[in-house]
Amino acid sequence: CFTTTTLLTINHVSAAAAAGVFVFGDSIFDAGNNNYINTTSLDQSNFPPYGQTYFGFPTGRFSDGRIIPDFICEHASLPLIPPYLDPMSHAFFHIGANFASAGAGALLQTFQGSVISLQTQLRYHKRVEKVLRKMYGNTKANTILSKAVYLFSIGSNDYTSPYLITNSTHFNSSYSNAHLVRIVIGNLTTTIKDLHHRGARKFGFLNLGPLGCSPGLRIILNPPNDSGGCVQSASLLATMHNKALAKSLKRLAKQLHGFRYSLYDFHHNLNQRLKHPSRYGYKQGKTACCGTGRFRGTFSCGGKRPVKEYWVCENPKEYVFWDSYHLTERVHKQMAHQMWNQQPTTGTSNLKTLFQSP
């Protein structure tokens, strides 16, 4: 997804002058790390028609083109950050790294063995830190780490995996809803504190979307609801998580010296596009562009997964969802623009301010 031209471009991005970006999370942010691990096709997208809109070939991004971190890099005048596991990624460490892995959660047991957990992503960041200190010395490395913005999209898989594994609207978990949310938020908080201890100061977060409204979860409603009902129990978990996340970030801002953050309301902004697609330039908010079955909710895009049959729309720009669970490039572009420019609430910043501040 990057070329010799891109590699030449990064030589002009000064390690001391530009704020870089370190990316943690799941398929919303994965730039292709799962291409390099032993996993299943359910957690990979390195086959057509993924990538068709922008790259013209699959990169491992779960979209028809670019994803949110790509557009954030564009706003920040940075080249696209490759996946950390790409052999060329070391050339980009002074401007960031992308550790995100499709299927990952804040819980170690979420799709364990098939994804790169948040805990492992944190270990990867520690390796990058060691490389930076070796390459630039402690003073410049500290500057790189403190000026960078740390982006997070994590938690969806912790709450949706029980539904996907059982193919049922019944939430089958050993934890109560409230206890599960506390553990997920606790693990995320631990990661944030670790990064802060090692120099991170600027953070950007997505809260969780209306999880029960993806085409992939809509189709497990029993009896089938062709009017497009959502799995309310899954969406309730997202709402609980989002409230706890907002409270946790406010506490961290008081506890951690220099901690600054942006919180994007992914839930509200996606929900609006699902309920009123035409307001945002879409023709379809419930049915995916690529897949099969009702709402094209069967996760078969590309024909490389257990269900081989799939259908792909002619114009992804008309759709909110690209496949059964993931969004089109057009949505990613709109959301990244909002994240960059949004009016901050009390105690928060937008990404533009975080990237441009010392």
Tab-separated table of C-alpha atoms in Angstrom, residues 15-357:
chain	number	residue	atom	x	y	z
A	15	ALA	CA	11.477	13.053	13.529
A	16	ALA	CA	11.733	16.190	15.647
A	17	ALA	CA	9.339	18.399	13.679
A	18	ALA	CA	6.233	16.312	12.973
A	19	ALA	CA	3.765	14.683	15.322
A	20	GLY	CA	3.522	11.004	14.464
A	21	VAL	CA	0.731	8.517	15.094
A	22	PHE	CA	0.622	5.145	16.845
A	23	VAL	CA	-2.474	3.073	16.092
A	24	PHE	CA	-4.012	0.423	18.351
A	25	GLY	CA	-7.186	-1.535	17.856
A	26	ASP	CA	-9.252	-3.869	15.721
A	27	SER	CA	-10.473	-4.182	12.127
A	28	ILE	CA	-11.628	-0.559	12.009
A	29	PHE	CA	-7.949	0.458	12.196
A	30	ASP	CA	-6.091	-2.645	10.906
A	31	ALA	CA	-3.964	-1.671	7.895
A	32	GLY	CA	-2.985	-5.287	7.207
A	33	ASN	CA	-1.272	-6.770	10.271
A	34	ASN	CA	-3.400	-9.905	10.008
A	35	ASN	CA	-1.796	-10.591	6.627
A	36	TYR	CA	1.298	-11.678	8.554
A	37	ILE	CA	-0.134	-13.922	11.275
A	38	ASN	CA	-1.451	-17.465	11.308
A	39	THR	CA	-5.183	-16.836	11.388
A	40	THR	CA	-8.374	-17.649	9.483
A	41	SER	CA	-9.930	-15.933	6.487
A	42	LEU	CA	-12.604	-14.573	8.858
A	43	ASP	CA	-9.951	-12.221	10.279
A	44	GLN	CA	-8.267	-11.378	6.974
A	45	SER	CA	-9.181	-9.232	3.983
A	46	ASN	CA	-6.138	-9.697	1.753
A	47	PHE	CA	-8.190	-10.746	-1.271
A	48	PRO	CA	-10.424	-9.000	-3.835
A	49	PRO	CA	-12.732	-7.111	-3.883
A	50	TYR	CA	-11.245	-5.506	-0.733
A	51	GLY	CA	-9.218	-2.428	-1.631
A	52	GLN	CA	-10.815	-1.968	-5.049
A	53	THR	CA	-11.883	1.678	-4.686
A	54	TYR	CA	-8.558	3.354	-3.892
A	55	PHE	CA	-5.641	0.937	-4.026
A	56	GLY	CA	-6.931	-1.233	-6.851
A	57	PHE	CA	-5.813	-4.332	-4.944
A	58	PRO	CA	-6.363	-5.812	-1.463
A	59	THR	CA	-4.090	-4.505	1.300
A	60	GLY	CA	-5.578	-6.213	4.346
A	61	ARG	CA	-7.825	-3.270	5.190
A	62	PHE	CA	-11.439	-4.224	5.895
A	63	SER	CA	-12.917	-1.769	3.416
A	64	ASP	CA	-13.206	-1.073	-0.281
A	65	GLY	CA	-10.380	1.445	0.160
A	66	ARG	CA	-8.782	3.546	2.864
A	67	ILE	CA	-9.634	3.443	6.554
A	68	ILE	CA	-9.852	6.157	9.213
A	69	PRO	CA	-6.133	6.195	10.190
A	70	ASP	CA	-5.208	6.685	6.525
A	71	PHE	CA	-7.318	9.830	6.326
A	72	ILE	CA	-6.023	11.071	9.684
A	73	CYS	CA	-2.494	10.729	8.280
A	74	GLU	CA	-3.576	12.741	5.252
A	75	HIS	CA	-4.922	15.522	7.484
A	76	ALA	CA	-1.670	15.445	9.482
A	77	SER	CA	0.472	15.624	6.307
A	78	LEU	CA	1.899	12.168	6.968
A	79	PRO	CA	2.256	9.274	4.511
A	80	LEU	CA	0.149	6.166	5.035
A	81	ILE	CA	1.462	4.215	8.013
A	82	PRO	CA	1.995	0.548	7.084
A	83	PRO	CA	1.089	-2.334	9.394
A	84	TYR	CA	3.730	-2.940	12.071
A	85	LEU	CA	4.337	-6.521	10.900
A	86	ASP	CA	5.178	-5.391	7.371
A	87	PRO	CA	8.952	-5.816	6.908
A	88	MET	CA	9.207	-2.195	5.698
A	89	SER	CA	7.481	-0.667	8.727
A	90	HIS	CA	10.742	0.091	10.562
A	91	ALA	CA	11.419	2.880	8.062
A	92	PHE	CA	8.343	4.667	9.406
A	93	PHE	CA	8.908	4.316	13.161
A	94	HIS	CA	9.916	7.957	13.592
A	95	ILE	CA	6.434	8.964	12.376
A	96	GLY	CA	4.502	6.076	13.881
A	97	ALA	CA	3.326	2.501	13.607
A	98	ASN	CA	0.027	0.670	13.215
A	99	PHE	CA	-0.428	-2.299	15.565
A	100	ALA	CA	-4.182	-2.867	15.047
A	101	SER	CA	-5.473	-6.355	14.329
A	102	ALA	CA	-8.872	-7.368	12.987
A	103	GLY	CA	-10.753	-9.346	15.630
A	104	ALA	CA	-8.690	-7.990	18.524
A	105	GLY	CA	-10.242	-6.946	21.801
A	106	ALA	CA	-9.220	-5.518	25.132
A	107	LEU	CA	-9.703	-8.999	26.616
A	108	LEU	CA	-6.944	-11.523	26.030
A	109	GLN	CA	-9.487	-14.306	25.430
A	110	THR	CA	-11.299	-12.492	22.600
A	111	PHE	CA	-10.602	-14.658	19.534
A	112	GLN	CA	-7.441	-15.750	21.345
A	113	GLY	CA	-4.860	-17.362	19.074
A	114	SER	CA	-6.316	-15.836	15.910
A	115	VAL	CA	-5.582	-12.132	16.451
A	116	ILE	CA	-3.036	-9.729	17.923
A	117	SER	CA	-4.427	-8.846	21.339
A	118	LEU	CA	-4.256	-5.349	22.792
A	119	GLN	CA	-1.647	-6.630	25.265
A	120	THR	CA	0.526	-7.851	22.380
A	121	GLN	CA	0.034	-4.584	20.521
A	122	LEU	CA	1.385	-2.805	23.599
A	123	ARG	CA	4.431	-5.105	23.587
A	124	TYR	CA	5.012	-4.230	19.935
A	125	HIS	CA	4.978	-0.549	20.840
A	126	LYS	CA	7.639	-1.190	23.483
A	127	ARG	CA	9.795	-2.767	20.769
A	128	VAL	CA	9.350	0.340	18.605
A	129	GLU	CA	10.334	2.506	21.555
A	130	LYS	CA	13.562	0.544	21.963
A	131	VAL	CA	14.351	0.972	18.267
A	132	LEU	CA	13.706	4.721	18.474
A	133	ARG	CA	15.996	5.090	21.489
A	134	LYS	CA	18.715	3.141	19.716
A	135	MET	CA	18.344	5.137	16.492
A	136	TYR	CA	17.926	8.654	17.868
A	137	GLY	CA	19.018	8.604	21.510
A	138	ASN	CA	16.790	9.201	24.502
A	139	THR	CA	16.192	12.929	24.054
A	140	LYS	CA	14.874	12.772	20.483
A	141	ALA	CA	13.035	9.496	21.152
A	142	ASN	CA	11.270	11.122	24.097
A	143	THR	CA	10.210	13.979	21.813
A	144	ILE	CA	8.838	11.576	19.205
A	145	LEU	CA	6.876	9.632	21.830
A	146	SER	CA	5.444	12.687	23.573
A	147	LYS	CA	4.447	14.560	20.387
A	148	ALA	CA	2.785	11.544	18.762
A	149	VAL	CA	-0.964	10.936	18.897
A	150	TYR	CA	-2.098	7.490	20.070
A	151	LEU	CA	-5.284	6.346	18.320
A	152	PHE	CA	-7.560	3.637	19.737
A	153	SER	CA	-10.501	1.664	18.371
A	154	ILE	CA	-11.067	-1.328	20.648
A	155	GLY	CA	-13.868	-3.169	22.421
A	156	SER	CA	-16.354	-4.155	19.721
A	157	ASN	CA	-15.091	-7.729	19.474
A	158	ASP	CA	-15.178	-8.212	23.241
A	159	TYR	CA	-18.939	-7.696	23.118
A	160	THR	CA	-19.884	-9.178	19.732
A	161	SER	CA	-17.793	-12.367	19.811
A	162	PRO	CA	-20.333	-14.285	21.965
A	163	TYR	CA	-23.027	-13.578	19.360
A	164	LEU	CA	-20.806	-14.522	16.423
A	165	ILE	CA	-19.610	-17.743	18.032
A	166	THR	CA	-23.122	-18.939	18.986
A	167	ASN	CA	-24.987	-17.312	16.050
A	168	SER	CA	-27.663	-16.371	18.558
A	169	THR	CA	-29.199	-13.164	19.886
A	170	HIS	CA	-28.629	-14.533	23.396
A	171	PHE	CA	-25.560	-13.001	25.017
A	172	ASN	CA	-23.700	-16.040	26.353
A	173	SER	CA	-20.941	-14.758	28.629
A	174	SER	CA	-19.498	-15.877	31.943
A	175	TYR	CA	-19.671	-12.216	33.056
A	176	SER	CA	-22.618	-9.975	33.733
A	177	ASN	CA	-22.907	-7.028	31.360
A	178	ALA	CA	-21.671	-4.537	33.944
A	179	HIS	CA	-18.753	-6.739	35.013
A	180	LEU	CA	-17.686	-7.333	31.411
A	181	VAL	CA	-17.700	-3.605	30.683
A	182	ARG	CA	-15.592	-2.950	33.807
A	183	ILE	CA	-12.987	-5.492	32.691
A	184	VAL	CA	-12.818	-4.154	29.122
A	185	ILE	CA	-12.486	-0.543	30.310
A	186	GLY	CA	-9.992	-1.657	32.965
A	187	ASN	CA	-7.736	-3.334	30.420
A	188	LEU	CA	-7.884	-0.298	28.149
A	189	THR	CA	-7.085	2.001	31.071
A	190	THR	CA	-4.087	-0.135	32.007
A	191	THR	CA	-2.771	0.177	28.437
A	192	ILE	CA	-3.232	3.959	28.452
A	193	LYS	CA	-1.408	4.301	31.774
A	194	ASP	CA	1.481	2.171	30.511
A	195	LEU	CA	1.855	4.341	27.412
A	196	HIS	CA	1.627	7.506	29.500
A	197	HIS	CA	4.328	6.216	31.831
A	198	ARG	CA	6.574	5.785	28.789
A	199	GLY	CA	5.951	9.270	27.457
A	200	ALA	CA	2.621	9.309	25.618
A	201	ARG	CA	0.554	12.436	26.227
A	202	LYS	CA	-1.937	12.801	23.368
A	203	PHE	CA	-4.674	10.247	22.714
A	204	GLY	CA	-7.581	9.841	20.307
A	205	PHE	CA	-10.472	7.435	20.904
A	206	LEU	CA	-13.482	6.103	19.030
A	207	ASN	CA	-16.351	4.928	21.176
A	208	LEU	CA	-18.323	1.904	19.991
A	209	GLY	CA	-20.983	1.969	17.294
A	210	PRO	CA	-24.488	0.472	17.567
A	211	LEU	CA	-23.108	-3.062	17.508
A	212	GLY	CA	-26.419	-4.843	16.985
A	213	CYS	CA	-27.131	-2.905	13.783
A	214	SER	CA	-24.411	-4.325	11.530
A	215	PRO	CA	-25.781	-6.485	8.693
A	216	GLY	CA	-23.931	-9.443	10.198
A	217	LEU	CA	-25.839	-9.211	13.470
A	218	ARG	CA	-29.172	-8.132	11.982
A	219	ILE	CA	-29.489	-11.500	10.220
A	220	ILE	CA	-29.337	-13.514	13.460
A	221	LEU	CA	-32.607	-11.976	14.666
A	222	ASN	CA	-35.070	-14.784	15.261
A	223	PRO	CA	-37.608	-14.691	13.748
A	224	PRO	CA	-36.040	-12.851	10.793
A	225	ASN	CA	-36.971	-9.185	10.754
A	226	ASP	CA	-36.693	-7.919	7.203
A	227	SER	CA	-37.658	-4.452	8.354
A	228	GLY	CA	-34.103	-4.194	9.624
A	229	GLY	CA	-34.311	-4.553	13.368
A	230	CYS	CA	-31.119	-4.500	15.446
A	231	VAL	CA	-29.924	-6.928	18.133
A	232	GLN	CA	-30.729	-4.629	21.040
A	233	SER	CA	-28.748	-6.548	23.663
A	234	ALA	CA	-25.532	-6.007	21.661
A	235	SER	CA	-26.238	-2.316	21.175
A	236	LEU	CA	-26.964	-1.990	24.911
A	237	LEU	CA	-23.472	-3.299	25.687
A	238	ALA	CA	-22.016	-0.629	23.392
A	239	THR	CA	-24.007	2.082	25.180
A	240	MET	CA	-22.796	0.855	28.574
A	241	HIS	CA	-19.211	0.759	27.317
A	242	ASN	CA	-19.415	4.273	25.882
A	243	LYS	CA	-20.665	5.760	29.156
A	244	ALA	CA	-17.909	3.998	31.096
A	245	LEU	CA	-15.259	5.069	28.565
A	246	ALA	CA	-16.232	8.744	28.809
A	247	LYS	CA	-16.064	8.623	32.612
A	248	SER	CA	-12.732	6.797	32.580
A	249	LEU	CA	-11.126	9.324	30.237
A	250	LYS	CA	-12.287	12.225	32.412
A	251	ARG	CA	-10.670	10.541	35.429
A	252	LEU	CA	-7.427	9.924	33.553
A	253	ALA	CA	-7.293	13.578	32.497
A	254	LYS	CA	-7.273	14.493	36.194
A	255	GLN	CA	-4.863	11.743	37.278
A	256	LEU	CA	-2.194	11.731	34.544
A	257	HIS	CA	0.137	14.685	34.058
A	258	GLY	CA	-0.190	16.221	30.599
A	259	PHE	CA	-2.859	13.740	29.457
A	260	ARG	CA	-4.929	15.192	26.604
A	261	TYR	CA	-7.508	13.383	24.521
A	262	SER	CA	-10.056	13.480	21.732
A	263	LEU	CA	-13.191	11.325	21.942
A	264	TYR	CA	-15.144	10.784	18.728
A	265	ASP	CA	-18.783	9.757	19.037
A	266	PHE	CA	-18.604	6.936	16.522
A	267	HIS	CA	-21.887	5.566	17.917
A	268	HIS	CA	-23.954	8.666	17.193
A	269	ASN	CA	-22.382	9.413	13.833
A	270	LEU	CA	-22.775	5.868	12.510
A	271	ASN	CA	-26.309	5.612	13.887
A	272	GLN	CA	-27.298	8.771	12.027
A	273	ARG	CA	-26.003	7.340	8.750
A	274	LEU	CA	-27.903	4.094	9.333
A	275	LYS	CA	-31.180	5.851	10.134
A	276	HIS	CA	-30.900	8.685	7.605
A	277	PRO	CA	-28.491	7.554	4.858
A	278	SER	CA	-29.721	10.038	2.262
A	279	ARG	CA	-28.759	12.985	4.485
A	280	TYR	CA	-25.131	11.927	4.112
A	281	GLY	CA	-25.271	11.020	0.426
A	282	TYR	CA	-25.995	7.267	0.697
A	283	LYS	CA	-28.733	5.158	-0.814
A	284	GLN	CA	-28.392	2.204	1.554
A	285	GLY	CA	-27.756	2.114	5.312
A	286	LYS	CA	-28.855	-1.416	6.271
A	287	THR	CA	-27.634	-3.660	3.470
A	288	ALA	CA	-23.914	-4.162	2.872
A	289	CYS	CA	-22.270	-3.625	-0.511
A	290	CYS	CA	-20.484	-6.992	-0.399
A	291	GLY	CA	-21.758	-10.297	0.991
A	292	THR	CA	-24.747	-12.593	0.570
A	293	GLY	CA	-28.122	-13.328	2.121
A	294	ARG	CA	-30.454	-10.900	3.894
A	295	PHE	CA	-28.854	-7.453	4.125
A	296	ARG	CA	-25.789	-9.221	2.639
A	297	GLY	CA	-25.123	-9.996	6.257
A	298	THR	CA	-23.465	-13.350	5.615
A	299	PHE	CA	-19.735	-12.652	5.980
A	300	SER	CA	-18.732	-14.007	2.579
A	301	CYS	CA	-17.211	-11.000	0.786
A	302	GLY	CA	-14.487	-12.233	-1.559
A	303	GLY	CA	-15.541	-15.866	-1.494
A	304	LYS	CA	-12.527	-16.862	0.637
A	305	ARG	CA	-14.520	-17.505	3.807
A	306	PRO	CA	-16.605	-20.592	4.728
A	307	VAL	CA	-19.522	-19.334	2.572
A	308	LYS	CA	-18.099	-18.978	-0.935
A	309	GLU	CA	-21.021	-17.245	-2.626
A	310	TYR	CA	-21.060	-13.472	-2.525
A	311	TRP	CA	-22.354	-10.433	-4.360
A	312	VAL	CA	-20.710	-7.010	-4.632
A	313	CYS	CA	-22.505	-3.771	-5.459
A	314	GLU	CA	-21.584	-1.583	-8.423
A	315	ASN	CA	-20.968	1.595	-6.428
A	316	PRO	CA	-19.681	1.305	-2.836
A	317	LYS	CA	-20.082	5.084	-2.392
A	318	GLU	CA	-23.840	4.535	-2.183
A	319	TYR	CA	-23.476	2.232	0.849
A	320	VAL	CA	-22.645	2.787	4.514
A	321	PHE	CA	-21.484	-0.811	5.022
A	322	TRP	CA	-18.897	-2.343	2.732
A	323	ASP	CA	-19.227	-5.890	4.090
A	324	SER	CA	-21.232	-7.539	6.854
A	325	TYR	CA	-19.434	-5.634	9.646
A	326	HIS	CA	-17.224	-2.939	8.116
A	327	LEU	CA	-17.739	0.452	6.513
A	328	THR	CA	-16.989	1.884	3.089
A	329	GLU	CA	-14.099	4.217	2.375
A	330	ARG	CA	-16.552	7.090	1.951
A	331	VAL	CA	-17.773	6.713	5.541
A	332	HIS	CA	-14.196	6.503	6.818
A	333	LYS	CA	-13.320	9.718	4.995
A	334	GLN	CA	-16.323	11.572	6.412
A	335	MET	CA	-15.628	10.382	9.942
A	336	ALA	CA	-11.927	11.217	9.820
A	337	HIS	CA	-12.865	14.733	8.718
A	338	GLN	CA	-15.220	15.014	11.698
A	339	MET	CA	-12.575	13.686	14.085
A	340	TRP	CA	-10.082	16.232	12.817
A	341	ASN	CA	-12.381	19.247	12.987
A	342	GLN	CA	-15.078	18.451	15.574
A	343	GLN	CA	-16.051	21.016	18.177
A	344	PRO	CA	-14.447	19.744	21.404
A	345	THR	CA	-16.526	19.225	24.523
A	346	THR	CA	-15.273	20.434	27.900
A	347	GLY	CA	-11.920	18.859	28.709
A	348	THR	CA	-11.361	17.330	25.262
A	349	SER	CA	-9.641	18.350	22.018
A	350	ASN	CA	-10.101	17.576	18.360
A	351	LEU	CA	-7.394	15.700	16.478
A	352	LYS	CA	-6.250	18.790	14.623
A	353	THR	CA	-5.369	20.460	17.935
A	354	LEU	CA	-3.606	17.348	19.244
A	355	PHE	CA	-1.456	16.924	16.143
A	356	GLN	CA	-0.555	20.579	15.860
A	357	SER	CA	0.177	21.210	19.544
